[in-house]
PDB file of C-alpha atoms in Angstrom:
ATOM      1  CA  UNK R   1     -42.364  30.216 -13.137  1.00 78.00           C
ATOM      2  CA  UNK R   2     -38.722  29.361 -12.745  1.00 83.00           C
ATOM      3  CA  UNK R   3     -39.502  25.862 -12.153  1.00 86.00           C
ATOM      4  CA  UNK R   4     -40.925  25.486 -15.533  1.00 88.00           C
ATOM      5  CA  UNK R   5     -38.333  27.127 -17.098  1.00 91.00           C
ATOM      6  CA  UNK R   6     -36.078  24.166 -15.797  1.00 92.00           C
ATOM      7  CA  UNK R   7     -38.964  21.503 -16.406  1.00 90.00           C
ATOM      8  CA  UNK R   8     -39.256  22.802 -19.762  1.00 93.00           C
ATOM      9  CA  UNK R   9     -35.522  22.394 -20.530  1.00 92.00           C
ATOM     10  CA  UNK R  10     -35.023  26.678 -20.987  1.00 95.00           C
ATOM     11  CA  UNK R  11     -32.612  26.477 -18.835  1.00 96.00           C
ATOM     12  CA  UNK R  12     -30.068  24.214 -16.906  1.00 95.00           C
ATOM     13  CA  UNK R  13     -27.993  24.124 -13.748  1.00 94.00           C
ATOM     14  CA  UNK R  14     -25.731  26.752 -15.396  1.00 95.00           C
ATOM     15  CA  UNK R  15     -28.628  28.947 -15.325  1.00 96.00           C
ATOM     16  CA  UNK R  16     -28.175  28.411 -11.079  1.00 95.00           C
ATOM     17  CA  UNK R  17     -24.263  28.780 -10.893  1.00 94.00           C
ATOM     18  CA  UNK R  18     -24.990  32.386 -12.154  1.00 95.00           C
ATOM     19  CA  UNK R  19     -27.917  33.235  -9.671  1.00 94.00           C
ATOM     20  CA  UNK R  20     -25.562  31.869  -7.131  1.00 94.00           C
ATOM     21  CA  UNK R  21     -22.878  34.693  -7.851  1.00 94.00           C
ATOM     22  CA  UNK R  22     -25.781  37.103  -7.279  1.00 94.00           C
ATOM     23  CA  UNK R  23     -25.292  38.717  -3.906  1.00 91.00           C
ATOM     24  CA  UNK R  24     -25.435  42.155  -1.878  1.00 89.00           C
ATOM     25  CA  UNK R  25     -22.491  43.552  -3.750  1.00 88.00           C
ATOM     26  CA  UNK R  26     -24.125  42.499  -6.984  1.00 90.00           C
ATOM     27  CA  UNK R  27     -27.619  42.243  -6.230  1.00 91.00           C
ATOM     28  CA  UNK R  28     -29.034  42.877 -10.508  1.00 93.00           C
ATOM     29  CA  UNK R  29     -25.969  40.278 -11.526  1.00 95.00           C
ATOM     30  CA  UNK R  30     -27.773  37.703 -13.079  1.00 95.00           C
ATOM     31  CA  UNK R  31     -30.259  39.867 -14.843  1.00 95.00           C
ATOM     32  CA  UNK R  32     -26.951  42.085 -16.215  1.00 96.00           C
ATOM     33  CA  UNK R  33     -25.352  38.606 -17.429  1.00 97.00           C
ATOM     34  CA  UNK R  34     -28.626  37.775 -19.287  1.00 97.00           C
ATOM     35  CA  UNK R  35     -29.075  41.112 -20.904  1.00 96.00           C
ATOM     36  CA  UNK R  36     -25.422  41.037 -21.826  1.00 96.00           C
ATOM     37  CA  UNK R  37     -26.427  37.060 -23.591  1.00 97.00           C
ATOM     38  CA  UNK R  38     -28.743  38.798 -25.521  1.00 96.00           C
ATOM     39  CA  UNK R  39     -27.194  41.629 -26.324  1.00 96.00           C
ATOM     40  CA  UNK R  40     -24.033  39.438 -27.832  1.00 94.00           C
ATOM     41  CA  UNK R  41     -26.166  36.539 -29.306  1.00 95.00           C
ATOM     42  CA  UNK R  42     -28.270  38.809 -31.430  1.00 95.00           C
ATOM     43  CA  UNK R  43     -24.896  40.311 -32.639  1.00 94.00           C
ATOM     44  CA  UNK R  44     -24.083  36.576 -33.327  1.00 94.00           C
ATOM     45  CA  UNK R  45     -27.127  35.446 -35.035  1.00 95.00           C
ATOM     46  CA  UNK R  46     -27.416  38.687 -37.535  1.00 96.00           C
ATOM     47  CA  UNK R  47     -23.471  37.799 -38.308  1.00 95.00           C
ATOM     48  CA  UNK R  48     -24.204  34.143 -38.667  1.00 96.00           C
ATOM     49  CA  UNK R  49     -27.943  35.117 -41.034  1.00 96.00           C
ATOM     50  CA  UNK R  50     -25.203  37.563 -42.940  1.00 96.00           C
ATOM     51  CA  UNK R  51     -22.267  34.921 -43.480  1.00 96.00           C
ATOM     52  CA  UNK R  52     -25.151  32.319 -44.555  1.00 96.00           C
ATOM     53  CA  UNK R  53     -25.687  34.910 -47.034  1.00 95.00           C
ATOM     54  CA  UNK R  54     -22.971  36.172 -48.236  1.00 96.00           C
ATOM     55  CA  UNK R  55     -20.451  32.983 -47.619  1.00 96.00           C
ATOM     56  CA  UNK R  56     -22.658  30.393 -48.951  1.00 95.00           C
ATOM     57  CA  UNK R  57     -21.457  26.559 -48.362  1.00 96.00           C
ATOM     58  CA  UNK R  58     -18.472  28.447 -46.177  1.00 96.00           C
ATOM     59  CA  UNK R  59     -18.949  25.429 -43.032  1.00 96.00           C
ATOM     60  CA  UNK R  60     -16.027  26.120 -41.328  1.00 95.00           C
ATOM     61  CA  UNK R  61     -17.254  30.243 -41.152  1.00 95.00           C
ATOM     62  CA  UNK R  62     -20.691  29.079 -40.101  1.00 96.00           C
ATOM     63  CA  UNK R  63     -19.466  26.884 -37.502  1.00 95.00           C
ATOM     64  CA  UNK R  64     -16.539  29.224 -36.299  1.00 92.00           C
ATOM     65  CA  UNK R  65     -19.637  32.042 -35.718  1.00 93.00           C
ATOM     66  CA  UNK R  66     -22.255  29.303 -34.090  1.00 95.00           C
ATOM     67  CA  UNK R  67     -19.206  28.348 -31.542  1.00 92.00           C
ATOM     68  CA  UNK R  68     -19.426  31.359 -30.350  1.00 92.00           C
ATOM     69  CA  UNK R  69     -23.024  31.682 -29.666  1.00 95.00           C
ATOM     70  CA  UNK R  70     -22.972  27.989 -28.064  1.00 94.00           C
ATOM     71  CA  UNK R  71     -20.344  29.195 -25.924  1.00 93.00           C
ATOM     72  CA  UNK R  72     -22.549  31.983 -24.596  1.00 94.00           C
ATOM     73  CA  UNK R  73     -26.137  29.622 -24.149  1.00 96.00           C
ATOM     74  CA  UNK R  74     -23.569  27.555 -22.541  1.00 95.00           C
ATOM     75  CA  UNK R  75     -22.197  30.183 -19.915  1.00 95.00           C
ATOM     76  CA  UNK R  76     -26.062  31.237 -19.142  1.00 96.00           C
ATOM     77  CA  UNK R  77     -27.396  27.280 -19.027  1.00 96.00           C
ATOM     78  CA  UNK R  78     -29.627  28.306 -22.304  1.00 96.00           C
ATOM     79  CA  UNK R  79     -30.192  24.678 -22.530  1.00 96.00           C
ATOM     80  CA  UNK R  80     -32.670  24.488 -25.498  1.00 96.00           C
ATOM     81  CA  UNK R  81     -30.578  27.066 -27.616  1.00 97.00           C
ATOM     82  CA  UNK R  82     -27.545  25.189 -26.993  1.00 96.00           C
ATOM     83  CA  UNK R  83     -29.013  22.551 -28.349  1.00 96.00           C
ATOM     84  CA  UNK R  84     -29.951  24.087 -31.417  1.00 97.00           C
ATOM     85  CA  UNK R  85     -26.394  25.574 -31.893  1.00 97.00           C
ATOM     86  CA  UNK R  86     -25.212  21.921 -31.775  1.00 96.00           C
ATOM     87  CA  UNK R  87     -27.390  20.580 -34.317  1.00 97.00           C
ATOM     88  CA  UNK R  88     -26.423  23.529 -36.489  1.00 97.00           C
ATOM     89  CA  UNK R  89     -22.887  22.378 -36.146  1.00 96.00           C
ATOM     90  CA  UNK R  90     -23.927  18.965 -36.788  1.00 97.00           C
ATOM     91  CA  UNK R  91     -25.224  19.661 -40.086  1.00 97.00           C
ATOM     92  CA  UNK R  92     -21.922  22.103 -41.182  1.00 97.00           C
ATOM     93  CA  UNK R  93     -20.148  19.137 -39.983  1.00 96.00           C
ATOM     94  CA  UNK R  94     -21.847  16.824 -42.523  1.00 97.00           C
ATOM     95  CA  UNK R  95     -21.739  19.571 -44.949  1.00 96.00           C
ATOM     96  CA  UNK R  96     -25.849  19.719 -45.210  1.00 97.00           C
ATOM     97  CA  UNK R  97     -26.774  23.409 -45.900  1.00 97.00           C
ATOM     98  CA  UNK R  98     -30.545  22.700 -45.736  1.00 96.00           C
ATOM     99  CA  UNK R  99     -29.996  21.203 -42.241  1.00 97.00           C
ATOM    100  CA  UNK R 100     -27.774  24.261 -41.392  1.00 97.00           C
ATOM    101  CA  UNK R 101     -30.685  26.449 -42.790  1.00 97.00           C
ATOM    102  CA  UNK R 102     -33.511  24.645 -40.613  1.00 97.00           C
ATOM    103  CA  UNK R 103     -31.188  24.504 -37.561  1.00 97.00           C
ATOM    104  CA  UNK R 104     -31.098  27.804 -37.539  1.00 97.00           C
ATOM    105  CA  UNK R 105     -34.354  28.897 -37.963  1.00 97.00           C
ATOM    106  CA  UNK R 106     -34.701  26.972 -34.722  1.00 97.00           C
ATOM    107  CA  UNK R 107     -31.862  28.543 -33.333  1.00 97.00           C
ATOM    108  CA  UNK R 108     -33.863  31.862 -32.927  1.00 97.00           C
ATOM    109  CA  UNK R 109     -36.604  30.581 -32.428  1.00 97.00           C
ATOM    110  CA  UNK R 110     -35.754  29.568 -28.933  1.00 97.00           C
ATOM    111  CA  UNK R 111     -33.554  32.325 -28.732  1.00 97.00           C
ATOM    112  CA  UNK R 112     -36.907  34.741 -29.334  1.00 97.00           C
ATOM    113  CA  UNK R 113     -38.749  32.191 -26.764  1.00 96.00           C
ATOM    114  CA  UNK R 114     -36.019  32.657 -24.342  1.00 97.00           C
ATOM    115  CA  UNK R 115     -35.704  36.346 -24.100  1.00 96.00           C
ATOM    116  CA  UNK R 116     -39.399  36.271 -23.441  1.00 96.00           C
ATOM    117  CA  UNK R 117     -39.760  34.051 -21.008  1.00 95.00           C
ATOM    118  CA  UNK R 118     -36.689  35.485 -19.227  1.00 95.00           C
ATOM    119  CA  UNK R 119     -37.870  38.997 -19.538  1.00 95.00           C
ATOM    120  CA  UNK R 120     -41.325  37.634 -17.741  1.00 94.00           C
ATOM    121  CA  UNK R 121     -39.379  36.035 -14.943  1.00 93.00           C
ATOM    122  CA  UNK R 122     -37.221  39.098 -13.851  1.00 93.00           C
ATOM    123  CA  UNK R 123     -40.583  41.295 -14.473  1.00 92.00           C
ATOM    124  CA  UNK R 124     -42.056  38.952 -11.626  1.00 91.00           C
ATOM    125  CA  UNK R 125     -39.147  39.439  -9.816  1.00 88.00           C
ATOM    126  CA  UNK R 126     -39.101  42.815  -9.486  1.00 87.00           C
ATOM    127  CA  UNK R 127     -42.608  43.136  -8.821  1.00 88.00           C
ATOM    128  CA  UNK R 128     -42.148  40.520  -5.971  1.00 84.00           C
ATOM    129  CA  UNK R 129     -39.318  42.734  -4.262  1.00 74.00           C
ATOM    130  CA  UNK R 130     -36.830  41.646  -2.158  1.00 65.00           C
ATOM    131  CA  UNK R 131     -38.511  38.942  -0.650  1.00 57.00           C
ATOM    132  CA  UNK R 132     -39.459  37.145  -3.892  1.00 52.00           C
ATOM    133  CA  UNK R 133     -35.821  37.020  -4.871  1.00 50.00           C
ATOM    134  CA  UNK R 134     -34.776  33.903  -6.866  1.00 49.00           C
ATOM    135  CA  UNK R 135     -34.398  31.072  -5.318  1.00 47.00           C
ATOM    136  CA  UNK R 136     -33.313  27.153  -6.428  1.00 47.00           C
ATOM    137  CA  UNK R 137     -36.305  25.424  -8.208  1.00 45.00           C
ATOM    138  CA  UNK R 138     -37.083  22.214  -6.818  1.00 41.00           C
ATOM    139  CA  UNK R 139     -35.852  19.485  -9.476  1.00 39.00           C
TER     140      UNK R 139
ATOM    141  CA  UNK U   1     -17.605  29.554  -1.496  1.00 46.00           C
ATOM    142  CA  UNK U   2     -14.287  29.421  -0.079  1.00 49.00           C
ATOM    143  CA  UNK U   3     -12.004  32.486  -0.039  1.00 55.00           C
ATOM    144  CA  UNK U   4      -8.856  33.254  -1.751  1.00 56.00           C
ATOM    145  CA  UNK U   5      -7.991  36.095   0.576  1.00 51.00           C
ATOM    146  CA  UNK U   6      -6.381  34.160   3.217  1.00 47.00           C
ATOM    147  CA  UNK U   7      -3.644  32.636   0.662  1.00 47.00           C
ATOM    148  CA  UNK U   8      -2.438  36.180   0.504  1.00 46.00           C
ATOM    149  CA  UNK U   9      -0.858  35.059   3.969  1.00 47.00           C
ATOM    150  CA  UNK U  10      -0.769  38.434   5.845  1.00 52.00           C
ATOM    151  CA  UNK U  11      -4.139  39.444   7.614  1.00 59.00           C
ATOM    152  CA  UNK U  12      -4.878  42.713   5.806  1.00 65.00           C
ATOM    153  CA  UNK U  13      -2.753  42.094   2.982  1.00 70.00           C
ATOM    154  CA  UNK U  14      -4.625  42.694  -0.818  1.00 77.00           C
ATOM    155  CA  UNK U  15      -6.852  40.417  -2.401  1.00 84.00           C
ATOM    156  CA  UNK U  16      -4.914  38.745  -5.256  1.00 89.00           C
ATOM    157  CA  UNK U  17      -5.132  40.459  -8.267  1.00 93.00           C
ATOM    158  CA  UNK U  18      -6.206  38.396 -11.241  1.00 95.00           C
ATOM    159  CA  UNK U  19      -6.857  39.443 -15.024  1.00 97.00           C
ATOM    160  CA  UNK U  20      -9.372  37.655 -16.890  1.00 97.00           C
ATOM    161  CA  UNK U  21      -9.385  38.070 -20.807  1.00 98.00           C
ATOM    162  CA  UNK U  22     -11.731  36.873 -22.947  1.00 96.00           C
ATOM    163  CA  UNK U  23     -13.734  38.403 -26.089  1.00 94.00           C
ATOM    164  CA  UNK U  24     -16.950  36.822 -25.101  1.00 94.00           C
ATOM    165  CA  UNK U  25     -18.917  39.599 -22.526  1.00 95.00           C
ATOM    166  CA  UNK U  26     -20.982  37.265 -20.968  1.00 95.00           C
ATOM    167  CA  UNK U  27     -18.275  34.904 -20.243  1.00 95.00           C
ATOM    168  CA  UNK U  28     -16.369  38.334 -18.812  1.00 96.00           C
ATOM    169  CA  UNK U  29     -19.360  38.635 -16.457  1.00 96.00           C
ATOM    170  CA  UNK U  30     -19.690  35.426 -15.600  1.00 96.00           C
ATOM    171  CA  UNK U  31     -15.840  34.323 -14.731  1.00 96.00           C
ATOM    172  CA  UNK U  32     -15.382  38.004 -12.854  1.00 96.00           C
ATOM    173  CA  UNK U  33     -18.650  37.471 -10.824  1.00 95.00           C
ATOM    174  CA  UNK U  34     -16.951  33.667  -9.999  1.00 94.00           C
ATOM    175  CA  UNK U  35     -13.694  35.189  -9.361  1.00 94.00           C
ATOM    176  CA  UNK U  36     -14.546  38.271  -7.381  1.00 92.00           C
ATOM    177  CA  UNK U  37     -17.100  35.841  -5.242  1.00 91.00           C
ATOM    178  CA  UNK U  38     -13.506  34.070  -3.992  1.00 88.00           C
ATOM    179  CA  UNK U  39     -12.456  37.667  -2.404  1.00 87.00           C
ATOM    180  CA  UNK U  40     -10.141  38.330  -5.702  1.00 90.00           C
ATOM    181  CA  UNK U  41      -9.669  41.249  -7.572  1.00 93.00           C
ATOM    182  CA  UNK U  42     -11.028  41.359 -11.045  1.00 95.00           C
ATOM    183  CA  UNK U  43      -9.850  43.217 -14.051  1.00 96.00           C
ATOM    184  CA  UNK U  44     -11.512  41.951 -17.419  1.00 97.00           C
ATOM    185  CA  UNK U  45     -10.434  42.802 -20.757  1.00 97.00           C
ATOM    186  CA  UNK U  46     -11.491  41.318 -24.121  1.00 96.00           C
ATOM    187  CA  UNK U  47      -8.245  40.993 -26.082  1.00 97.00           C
ATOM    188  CA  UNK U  48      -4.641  39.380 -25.908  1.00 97.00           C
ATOM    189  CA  UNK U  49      -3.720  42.595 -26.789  1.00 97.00           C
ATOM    190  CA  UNK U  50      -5.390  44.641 -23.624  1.00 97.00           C
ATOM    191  CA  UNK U  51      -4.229  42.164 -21.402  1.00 97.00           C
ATOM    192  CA  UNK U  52      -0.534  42.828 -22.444  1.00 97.00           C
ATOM    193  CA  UNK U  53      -1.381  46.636 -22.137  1.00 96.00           C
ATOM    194  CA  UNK U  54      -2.521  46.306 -18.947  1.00 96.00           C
ATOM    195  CA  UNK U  55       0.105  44.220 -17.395  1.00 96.00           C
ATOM    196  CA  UNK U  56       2.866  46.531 -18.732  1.00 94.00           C
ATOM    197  CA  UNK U  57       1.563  49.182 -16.422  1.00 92.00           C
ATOM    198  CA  UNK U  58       0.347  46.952 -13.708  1.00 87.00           C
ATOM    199  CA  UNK U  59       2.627  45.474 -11.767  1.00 79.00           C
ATOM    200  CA  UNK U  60       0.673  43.321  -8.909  1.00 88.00           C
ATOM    201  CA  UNK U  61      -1.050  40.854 -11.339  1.00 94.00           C
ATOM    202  CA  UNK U  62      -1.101  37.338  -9.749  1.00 93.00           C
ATOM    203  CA  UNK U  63      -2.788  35.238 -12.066  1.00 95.00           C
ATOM    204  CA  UNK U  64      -4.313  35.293 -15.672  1.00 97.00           C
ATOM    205  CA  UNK U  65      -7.079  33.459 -16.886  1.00 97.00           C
ATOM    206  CA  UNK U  66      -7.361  33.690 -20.314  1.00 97.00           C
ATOM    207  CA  UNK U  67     -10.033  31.923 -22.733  1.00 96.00           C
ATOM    208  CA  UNK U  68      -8.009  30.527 -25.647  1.00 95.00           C
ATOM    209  CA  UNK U  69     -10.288  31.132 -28.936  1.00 92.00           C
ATOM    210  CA  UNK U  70     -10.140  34.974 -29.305  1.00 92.00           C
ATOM    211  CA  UNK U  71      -9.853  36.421 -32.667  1.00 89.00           C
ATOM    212  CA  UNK U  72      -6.171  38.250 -33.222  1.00 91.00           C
ATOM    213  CA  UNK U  73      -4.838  36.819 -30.519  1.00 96.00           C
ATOM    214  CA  UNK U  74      -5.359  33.352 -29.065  1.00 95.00           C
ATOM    215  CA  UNK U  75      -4.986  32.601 -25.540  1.00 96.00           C
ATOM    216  CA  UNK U  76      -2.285  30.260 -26.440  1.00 97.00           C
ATOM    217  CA  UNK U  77      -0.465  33.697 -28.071  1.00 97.00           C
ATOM    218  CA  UNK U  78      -0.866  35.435 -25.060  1.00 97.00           C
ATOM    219  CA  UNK U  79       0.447  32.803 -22.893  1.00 97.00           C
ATOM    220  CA  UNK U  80       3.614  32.228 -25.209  1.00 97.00           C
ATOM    221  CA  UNK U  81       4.144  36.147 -25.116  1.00 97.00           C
ATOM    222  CA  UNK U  82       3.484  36.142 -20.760  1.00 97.00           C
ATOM    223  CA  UNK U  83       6.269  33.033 -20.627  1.00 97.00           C
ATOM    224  CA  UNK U  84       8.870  34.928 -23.054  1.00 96.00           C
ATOM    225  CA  UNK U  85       9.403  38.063 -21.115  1.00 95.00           C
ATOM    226  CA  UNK U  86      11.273  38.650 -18.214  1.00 94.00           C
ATOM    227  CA  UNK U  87       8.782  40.719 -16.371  1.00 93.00           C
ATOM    228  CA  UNK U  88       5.927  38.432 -16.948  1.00 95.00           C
ATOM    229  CA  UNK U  89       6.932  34.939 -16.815  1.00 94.00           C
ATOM    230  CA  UNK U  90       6.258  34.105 -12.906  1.00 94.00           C
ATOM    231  CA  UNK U  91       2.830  34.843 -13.549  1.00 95.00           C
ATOM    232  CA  UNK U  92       0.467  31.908 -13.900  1.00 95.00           C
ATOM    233  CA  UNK U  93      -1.456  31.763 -16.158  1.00 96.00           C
ATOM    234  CA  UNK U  94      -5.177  29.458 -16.988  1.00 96.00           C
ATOM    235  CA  UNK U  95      -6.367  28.364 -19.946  1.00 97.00           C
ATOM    236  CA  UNK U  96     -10.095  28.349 -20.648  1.00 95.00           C
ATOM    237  CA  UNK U  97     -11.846  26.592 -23.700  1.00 93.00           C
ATOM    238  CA  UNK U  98     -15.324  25.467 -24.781  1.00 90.00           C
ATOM    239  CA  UNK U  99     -13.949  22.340 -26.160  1.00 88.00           C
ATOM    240  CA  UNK U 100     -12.056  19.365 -24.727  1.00 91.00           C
ATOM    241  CA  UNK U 101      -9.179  18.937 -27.480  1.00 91.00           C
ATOM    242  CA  UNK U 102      -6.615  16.745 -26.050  1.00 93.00           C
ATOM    243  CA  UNK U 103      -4.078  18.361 -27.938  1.00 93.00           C
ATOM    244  CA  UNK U 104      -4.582  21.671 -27.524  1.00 92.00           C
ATOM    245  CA  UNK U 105      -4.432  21.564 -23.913  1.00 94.00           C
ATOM    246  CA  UNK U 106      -1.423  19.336 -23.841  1.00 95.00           C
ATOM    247  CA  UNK U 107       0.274  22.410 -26.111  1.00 95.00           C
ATOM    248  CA  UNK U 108      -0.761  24.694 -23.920  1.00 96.00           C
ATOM    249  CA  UNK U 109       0.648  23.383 -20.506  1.00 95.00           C
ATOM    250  CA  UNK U 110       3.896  22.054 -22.253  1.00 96.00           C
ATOM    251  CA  UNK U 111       4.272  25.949 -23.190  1.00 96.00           C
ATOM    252  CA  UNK U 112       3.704  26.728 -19.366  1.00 95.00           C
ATOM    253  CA  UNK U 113       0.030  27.072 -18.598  1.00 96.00           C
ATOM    254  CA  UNK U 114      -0.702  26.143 -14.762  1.00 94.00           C
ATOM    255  CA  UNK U 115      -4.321  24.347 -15.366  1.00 94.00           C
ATOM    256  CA  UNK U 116      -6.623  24.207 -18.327  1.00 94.00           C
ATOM    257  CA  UNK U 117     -10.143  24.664 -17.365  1.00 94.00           C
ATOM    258  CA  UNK U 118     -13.507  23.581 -19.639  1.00 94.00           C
ATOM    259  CA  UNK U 119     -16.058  25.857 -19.957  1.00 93.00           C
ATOM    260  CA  UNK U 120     -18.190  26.881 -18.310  1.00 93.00           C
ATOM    261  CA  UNK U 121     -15.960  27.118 -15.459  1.00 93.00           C
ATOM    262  CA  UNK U 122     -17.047  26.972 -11.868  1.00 91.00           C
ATOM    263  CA  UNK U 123     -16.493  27.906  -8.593  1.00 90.00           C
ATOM    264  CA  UNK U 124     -14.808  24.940  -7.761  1.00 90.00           C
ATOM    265  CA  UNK U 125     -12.688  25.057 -10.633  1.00 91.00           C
ATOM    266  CA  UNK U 126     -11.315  28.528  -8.958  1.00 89.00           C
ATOM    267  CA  UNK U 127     -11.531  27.214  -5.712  1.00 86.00           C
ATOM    268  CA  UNK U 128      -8.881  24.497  -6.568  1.00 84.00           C
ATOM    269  CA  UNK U 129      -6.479  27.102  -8.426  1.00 82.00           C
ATOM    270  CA  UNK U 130      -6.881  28.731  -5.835  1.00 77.00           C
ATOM    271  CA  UNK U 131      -5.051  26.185  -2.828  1.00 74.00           C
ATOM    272  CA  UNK U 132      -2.527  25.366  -6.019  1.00 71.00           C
ATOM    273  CA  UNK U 133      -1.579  28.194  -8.216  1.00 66.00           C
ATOM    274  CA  UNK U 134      -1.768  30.833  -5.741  1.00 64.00           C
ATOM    275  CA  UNK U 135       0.540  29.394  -3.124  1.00 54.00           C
TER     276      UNK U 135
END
């Protein structure tokens, strides 16, 4: 399954520096880094859906709160999401508020994709045990 | 990954202490898990303003890595504030941004920074402060 989430373009290398950290000392680190992602990009998303709101036209807010949850899909390799953040930016760049509108919409979209597909793979990993702990796909 | 523990010089002697501060939690998580996984000690706070609180009362801080877009209080702030007192100044301190602005980071080391590092960072990134800042 984790193969496809890397042939799929969910995730990135990034995604394998952080399962790389995971040891003995912290054997649940990369599952408490991804629960922590979601955690702060939903906080980021409903204050990015408010300030689209209540700031209309306000670029420089909207980009200001979408650098922040870029930085995050970033830290995690959330390669499709990060994507989305940049076109988002893209658009507040150009000033387009229906692109910033659709970009979003995207934006959690693959954020909603992501947590699911995520929360499948750790599922299978605890259900494999020990000895199905992650291990490098082969790209 | 290569340990920091033997710059420390002394066998037995402490990990280095290092305090990371940024607002983001994942990027907390993620620069302690790199940091800790090169034998240092971690404390992580997510302000300008905790990090100044904690190094008033801790003395044995060796390094600071601080992200530099935090609301209140920029990393740039905090390194300005580290470099004007007395106490604090010997301490290195990093720089860590999302963004590659020539500028900034050319404001930040002429104000004292030791490295400026691009998000994400990596283990090689804190590898190479490592053999250099931590001498």
């Amino acid at each position: 399954m984790k193969k496809s989430l890397f042939d799929q373009g969910y995730l990135d290398e990034q995604f394998c520096q952080v399962e790389d950290l995971q040891d003995e000392a912290s054997p649940n680190f990369v599952e408490e880094v991804v629960t922590l992602f979601f955690k702060d990009s939903g906080r980021l998303m409903s204050n990015i859906e408010q300030a689209l709101e209540k700031y209309p036209r306000d670029f420089n807010r909207w980009d200001a709160y979408m650098q922040q949850l870029k930085g995050s899909c970033c830290s995690i390799g959330a390669s499709r999401m990060k994507n989305e953040c940049m076109s988002f930016r893209d658009s507040c760049g150009q000033g387009n508020v229906e692109g910033c509108m659709r970009s979003f919409q995207k934006v959690k979209r693959e954020h909603a994709v992501l947590r699911q597909k995520l929360e499948s793979y750790f599922q299978l990993l605890r259900q494999a045990g020990p000895a199905g702990a992650a291990t490098r796909p082969i790209m | 990954m290569a340990s920091c523990r033997s710059l420390g010089g002394e066998i037995g002697a402490p990990a280095p202490h290092v305090l990371a501060v940024d607002d983001s939690s994942v990027d907390r998580a993620v620069i302690s898990g790199i940091l800790r996984s090169s034998q240092f000690r971690v404390t992580a706070v997510d302000s300008g303003k905790r990090a100044l609180e904690l190094l008033g009362s801790e003395p044995n801080v060796s390094m600071i890595i601080t992200d530099y877009w935090m609301p209140e209080m920029t990393g740039y702030e905090l390194l300005k504030k580290v470099k004007e007192s007395s106490s604090l100044k010997e301490i290195p301190v990093v720089i860590m941004s999302s963004e590659n602005v020539p500028t900034r980071i050319n404001m930040c080391l002429e104000e004292g920074a030791e490295d400026f590092l691009l998000k994400p960072v990596q283990p090689s990134d804190v590898s190479r402060l490592c053999s250099r800042v931590l001498r």
